[in-house]
Amino acid sequence: MAFRVLKIILICVLLVVSVVCSLVPIVLRCVASRARSIRVRNALRTVMGLASCYGGGVFLATGLLDLLPDTREEIGEGLKIAGYRNVEFPLAEFFVVMGFCVVLCTEQIILHFRYVLEVTRVQLSSSSSSIVAADDQCPPLSESQSSLFHKPRPTSSSLLRVGLLVVSLSLHALFEGLALGLVTQYSLALQIFAALCIHKGIISVSLGLNLASCQVTTVLYVTCCLCFALSGAVGGFIGVTVVDAVRSSASRLVSGFLQGTACGTFFYIVAFEILPHELEEDQRQKLPKLIFFILGLSTICLILRVGDCYHFHLDWYTSQAFAAWFRAYRLSYTSS
């Protein structure tokens, strides 16, 4: 019960982080406009890039060293309960690859239809007297990370293009929320929470800047940011519901499948979003970003190594501390 409450609190904190970070572009634009200095913009851009690479390292280590072994354990226990003890097919790795391919194919299909709509719009506009310049389009999703601090340009607002952008990003948030809701260990939940705070903060800022560059209305801006933030919370609550179900073979297999899918999403984020855009954006920052990426990997490795060498059972200590706090809170609530 206490662990379930902890996960709900972490999911709610991630919801607040996503909403707050999506409003950061307004503040950054005010700071940049008042400073009128390229140094301020470059400093903000560098900080965001380093934080993104650090989060990528945390994601990769968490997926490979924690989430993937947990997926194998869930699937193995589910197969044992169902009576299948000699299954040689690597189901855990298959679910990871499946999750990777599902997210990749879904996003590429969305981007394909978005490109078709853009080409159609330009062709229709070229036949009229008011031709829309090609560089006034909304930045594509694949360039959202590298264009975080570019100066926004006036564009024609398109509800469909904005919707495709929000849906594509929300897919990631949904599976990321699943990864947090499905974990059964305190230490792993805290590790995934820390990684999600970094990554969702970067993505939320990127989404806000994309919406601002499209010059959407304030109501639509807030609505899109809320949809993106709520998608992660929905995924988290779905994961909590699945974990708290009866621990039958079916529930364990479903939990393993969803965790494998979330693990594949982690790999997609690192391999196709964070590393390609951050390492190719600025050649001068390549080495510092690589160092921060390795620091992210080392952080998770150090936590796991310390736990193995010194028998520091983080799950037990964290569970006891949080359970004690939860009991004290419940007693104070009932006494009042």
XYZ file of C-alpha atoms in Angstrom:
336
model
C 0.000 0.000 0.000
C 2.789 2.412 0.924
C 4.703 1.699 -2.292
C 1.545 2.279 -4.309
C 1.088 5.675 -2.637
C 4.733 6.518 -3.356
C 4.319 5.747 -7.058
C 1.140 7.840 -7.219
C 3.013 10.750 -5.617
C 5.886 10.404 -8.102
C 3.440 10.310 -11.027
C 1.727 13.472 -9.767
C 5.105 15.193 -9.373
C 5.965 14.290 -12.975
C 2.647 15.783 -14.049
C 3.508 19.053 -12.325
C 7.037 19.022 -13.792
C 5.665 18.597 -17.315
C 3.163 21.430 -16.929
C 5.673 23.821 -15.361
C 8.440 23.079 -17.868
C 6.076 23.545 -20.802
C 5.565 27.129 -19.604
C 9.329 27.784 -19.442
C 9.557 28.977 -23.102
C 7.564 32.079 -22.207
C 10.072 32.943 -19.482
C 13.056 32.151 -21.712
C 11.721 34.353 -24.498
C 11.293 37.222 -22.042
C 14.838 36.776 -20.716
C 16.312 36.529 -24.207
C 14.411 39.564 -25.451
C 15.452 41.689 -22.487
C 19.080 40.581 -22.533
C 19.479 41.135 -26.272
C 22.614 39.047 -26.062
C 23.605 35.934 -27.953
C 25.690 34.808 -24.972
C 22.578 34.359 -22.827
C 20.889 32.251 -25.492
C 24.000 30.144 -26.010
C 24.353 29.591 -22.256
C 20.748 28.415 -21.944
C 21.138 26.220 -24.989
C 24.318 24.639 -23.596
C 22.729 23.892 -20.221
C 19.734 22.218 -21.850
C 21.975 20.151 -24.113
C 24.146 18.922 -21.238
C 21.085 18.059 -19.150
C 19.576 16.178 -22.080
C 22.740 14.090 -22.570
C 22.917 13.324 -18.857
C 19.295 12.199 -18.935
C 20.069 10.033 -21.963
C 22.801 8.242 -20.054
C 20.470 7.692 -17.121
C 17.804 6.333 -19.473
C 20.164 3.904 -21.201
C 21.599 2.524 -17.962
C 18.178 2.269 -16.340
C 16.751 0.390 -19.307
C 19.648 -2.045 -19.745
C 20.653 -2.649 -16.140
C 17.330 -2.412 -14.302
C 14.248 -2.452 -16.498
C 15.331 -5.256 -18.842
C 16.287 -7.677 -16.021
C 12.993 -6.900 -14.297
C 11.172 -7.687 -17.550
C 12.919 -11.051 -17.753
C 11.980 -11.815 -14.171
C 8.303 -10.972 -14.669
C 8.040 -13.037 -17.854
C 9.930 -15.938 -16.302
C 7.660 -16.009 -13.256
C 4.581 -15.758 -15.447
C 5.699 -18.666 -17.610
C 6.466 -20.781 -14.535
C 3.017 -20.140 -13.092
C 1.470 -21.043 -16.447
C 3.485 -24.275 -16.568
C 5.955 -23.339 -19.331
C 9.379 -23.915 -17.780
C 11.547 -24.619 -20.831
C 10.834 -21.694 -23.147
C 14.010 -20.905 -25.078
C 12.630 -18.018 -27.129
C 13.845 -14.681 -25.649
C 10.426 -13.174 -24.929
C 11.789 -10.267 -22.873
C 14.109 -9.089 -25.645
C 11.348 -9.675 -28.202
C 8.990 -7.376 -26.283
C 11.735 -4.737 -26.089
C 12.268 -4.893 -29.860
C 8.511 -4.833 -30.394
C 8.138 -1.711 -28.272
C 11.027 -0.067 -30.104
C 9.511 -0.845 -33.521
C 5.978 0.182 -32.533
C 7.088 3.624 -31.381
C 9.422 4.040 -34.364
C 6.808 3.029 -36.943
C 4.044 5.070 -35.320
C 6.129 8.228 -35.214
C 7.426 7.802 -38.759
C 3.897 7.235 -40.084
C 2.724 10.388 -38.328
C 5.672 12.355 -39.742
C 4.982 10.966 -43.231
C 1.392 12.177 -43.242
C 2.517 15.464 -41.746
C 4.991 15.875 -44.623
C 2.259 15.069 -47.147
C 0.037 17.743 -45.602
C 2.865 20.276 -45.714
C 3.586 19.549 -49.382
C -0.105 19.832 -50.227
C -0.364 23.120 -48.364
C 2.652 24.585 -50.167
C 1.330 23.467 -53.548
C -2.049 25.048 -52.876
C -0.431 28.229 -51.622
C 1.849 28.515 -54.663
C -1.194 28.754 -56.917
C -2.438 31.841 -55.097
C -0.931 35.294 -54.785
C -0.003 34.883 -51.127
C 2.756 32.276 -51.204
C 3.853 30.975 -47.836
C 7.609 30.643 -47.541
C 8.855 27.136 -47.024
C 10.909 28.129 -44.007
C 7.809 29.373 -42.188
C 6.590 25.893 -41.450
C 6.456 24.522 -37.937
C 9.739 22.841 -37.014
C 9.529 19.080 -37.629
C 9.507 16.776 -34.650
C 12.937 15.367 -35.441
C 14.420 18.834 -35.185
C 12.670 19.829 -31.964
C 15.695 19.134 -29.780
C 18.172 21.015 -31.963
C 15.917 24.043 -32.417
C 15.168 24.679 -28.769
C 16.501 28.216 -28.685
C 16.105 29.346 -32.248
C 14.254 32.568 -32.689
C 10.549 31.774 -33.283
C 9.206 32.859 -36.652
C 5.644 33.781 -37.604
C 3.756 30.842 -39.090
C 0.211 29.991 -40.132
C -1.451 28.063 -37.345
C -2.651 24.595 -38.235
C -4.696 22.600 -35.762
C -3.911 19.346 -37.528
C -0.140 19.879 -37.498
C -0.220 20.838 -33.829
C -2.353 17.791 -33.066
C 0.086 15.463 -34.819
C 2.964 16.947 -32.860
C 1.212 16.521 -29.521
C 0.072 12.965 -30.323
C 3.573 11.899 -31.361
C 5.167 13.273 -28.195
C 2.357 11.947 -26.015
C 3.091 8.403 -27.192
C 6.498 8.655 -25.538
C 5.007 10.119 -22.374
C 2.439 7.317 -22.166
C 5.044 4.552 -22.288
C 7.387 6.465 -19.984
C 4.577 6.669 -17.441
C 4.054 2.929 -17.853
C 7.704 2.337 -16.981
C 7.248 4.155 -13.673
C 3.895 2.621 -12.832
C 4.980 -0.954 -13.545
C 8.076 -1.134 -11.347
C 7.932 -3.222 -8.178
C 11.097 -1.959 -6.451
C 11.678 1.283 -4.559
C 15.170 1.917 -5.914
C 14.117 1.307 -9.522
C 11.106 3.590 -9.111
C 13.324 6.412 -7.834
C 15.840 5.902 -10.650
C 13.166 5.992 -13.350
C 11.566 9.004 -11.664
C 14.860 10.924 -11.748
C 15.428 10.051 -15.404
C 11.871 11.006 -16.355
C 12.149 14.346 -14.558
C 15.146 15.263 -16.706
C 13.794 13.953 -19.992
C 10.208 15.170 -19.591
C 11.510 18.591 -18.623
C 13.503 18.805 -21.861
C 10.639 17.484 -23.995
C 8.123 19.807 -22.321
C 10.289 22.833 -23.051
C 10.729 21.643 -26.637
C 6.980 21.199 -27.059
C 6.333 24.652 -25.661
C 8.799 26.257 -28.064
C 7.306 24.382 -31.025
C 3.827 25.579 -30.100
C 5.103 29.112 -29.582
C 6.803 29.098 -32.994
C 3.488 28.090 -34.570
C 1.845 31.099 -32.870
C -1.116 29.160 -31.529
C -3.604 30.778 -29.187
C -3.031 30.725 -25.449
C -5.956 28.362 -24.875
C -4.658 25.891 -27.462
C -1.129 26.221 -26.086
C -2.231 25.314 -22.562
C -4.514 22.535 -23.838
C -1.725 20.851 -25.801
C 0.681 21.057 -22.868
C -1.923 19.576 -20.525
C -2.646 16.722 -22.947
C 1.054 15.910 -23.135
C 1.449 16.025 -19.358
C -1.704 13.998 -18.670
C -0.671 11.254 -21.091
C 2.294 10.402 -18.872
C 0.080 10.384 -15.780
C -2.439 8.112 -17.510
C 0.323 5.676 -18.441
C 1.578 5.691 -14.866
C -1.845 4.957 -13.387
C -2.372 2.160 -15.922
C 0.913 0.638 -14.806
C -0.042 0.924 -11.126
C -3.367 -0.794 -11.845
C -1.694 -3.675 -13.689
C 0.902 -4.220 -10.963
C -1.702 -4.213 -8.197
C -3.842 -6.797 -9.986
C -3.876 -10.439 -8.972
C -0.378 -11.847 -9.511
C -1.496 -14.555 -11.899
C 0.434 -15.792 -14.905
C -1.572 -13.504 -17.190
C -0.941 -10.398 -15.074
C 2.785 -11.142 -14.874
C 3.028 -11.668 -18.625
C 1.091 -8.467 -19.284
C 3.343 -6.617 -16.834
C 6.438 -8.043 -18.539
C 5.117 -7.125 -21.972
C 4.392 -3.543 -20.924
C 7.757 -3.182 -19.191
C 9.518 -4.517 -22.273
C 7.620 -2.034 -24.423
C 8.617 0.793 -22.100
C 12.238 -0.416 -22.206
C 12.140 -0.302 -26.015
C 10.839 3.250 -25.783
C 13.821 4.171 -23.611
C 16.210 2.815 -26.235
C 14.385 4.710 -28.967
C 14.622 7.969 -27.042
C 18.364 7.587 -26.501
C 19.262 6.261 -29.965
C 17.003 8.388 -32.172
C 16.263 11.560 -30.223
C 18.880 12.509 -27.658
C 22.239 11.361 -29.035
C 21.822 12.156 -32.774
C 20.533 15.679 -32.205
C 22.689 16.689 -29.259
C 26.013 15.303 -30.543
C 25.563 16.731 -34.049
C 24.171 20.123 -33.062
C 27.365 21.913 -31.992
C 30.816 20.468 -32.669
C 32.354 22.574 -29.892
C 30.072 21.012 -27.269
C 30.516 17.430 -28.454
C 33.059 16.425 -25.790
C 31.231 18.019 -22.799
C 27.971 16.386 -23.893
C 29.710 13.032 -24.222
C 31.112 13.450 -20.719
C 27.674 14.229 -19.297
C 26.224 11.211 -21.110
C 28.870 8.985 -19.498
C 28.138 10.643 -16.144
C 24.501 9.654 -16.518
C 25.531 6.065 -17.189
C 27.995 6.115 -14.301
C 25.404 7.434 -11.868
C 23.134 4.415 -12.273
C 26.081 1.995 -12.430
C 27.487 3.443 -9.200
C 24.162 3.087 -7.412
C 23.851 -0.548 -8.463
C 27.515 -1.320 -7.721
C 27.371 0.143 -4.222
C 24.272 -1.893 -3.519
C 25.985 -5.127 -4.640
C 29.356 -4.596 -2.951
C 28.188 -3.372 0.452
C 24.872 -5.233 0.577
C 23.074 -1.938 0.901
C 19.490 -2.980 0.336
C 18.053 0.287 -0.878
C 14.653 -1.270 -1.469
C 14.359 -2.418 2.146
C 15.550 0.825 3.733
C 13.452 3.004 1.460
C 10.379 0.852 1.936
C 10.745 0.893 5.720
C 11.258 4.666 5.814
C 8.334 5.409 3.550
C 6.121 2.834 5.282
C 6.893 4.446 8.647
C 6.043 7.876 7.268
C 2.830 6.532 5.747
C 1.763 4.909 9.037
C 2.482 8.116 10.957
C 0.528 10.143 8.418
C -2.425 7.740 8.579
C -2.434 7.796 12.392
C -2.339 11.596 12.488
C -5.134 11.741 9.926
C -7.380 9.301 11.844
C -6.708 10.993 15.189
C -7.681 14.390 13.791
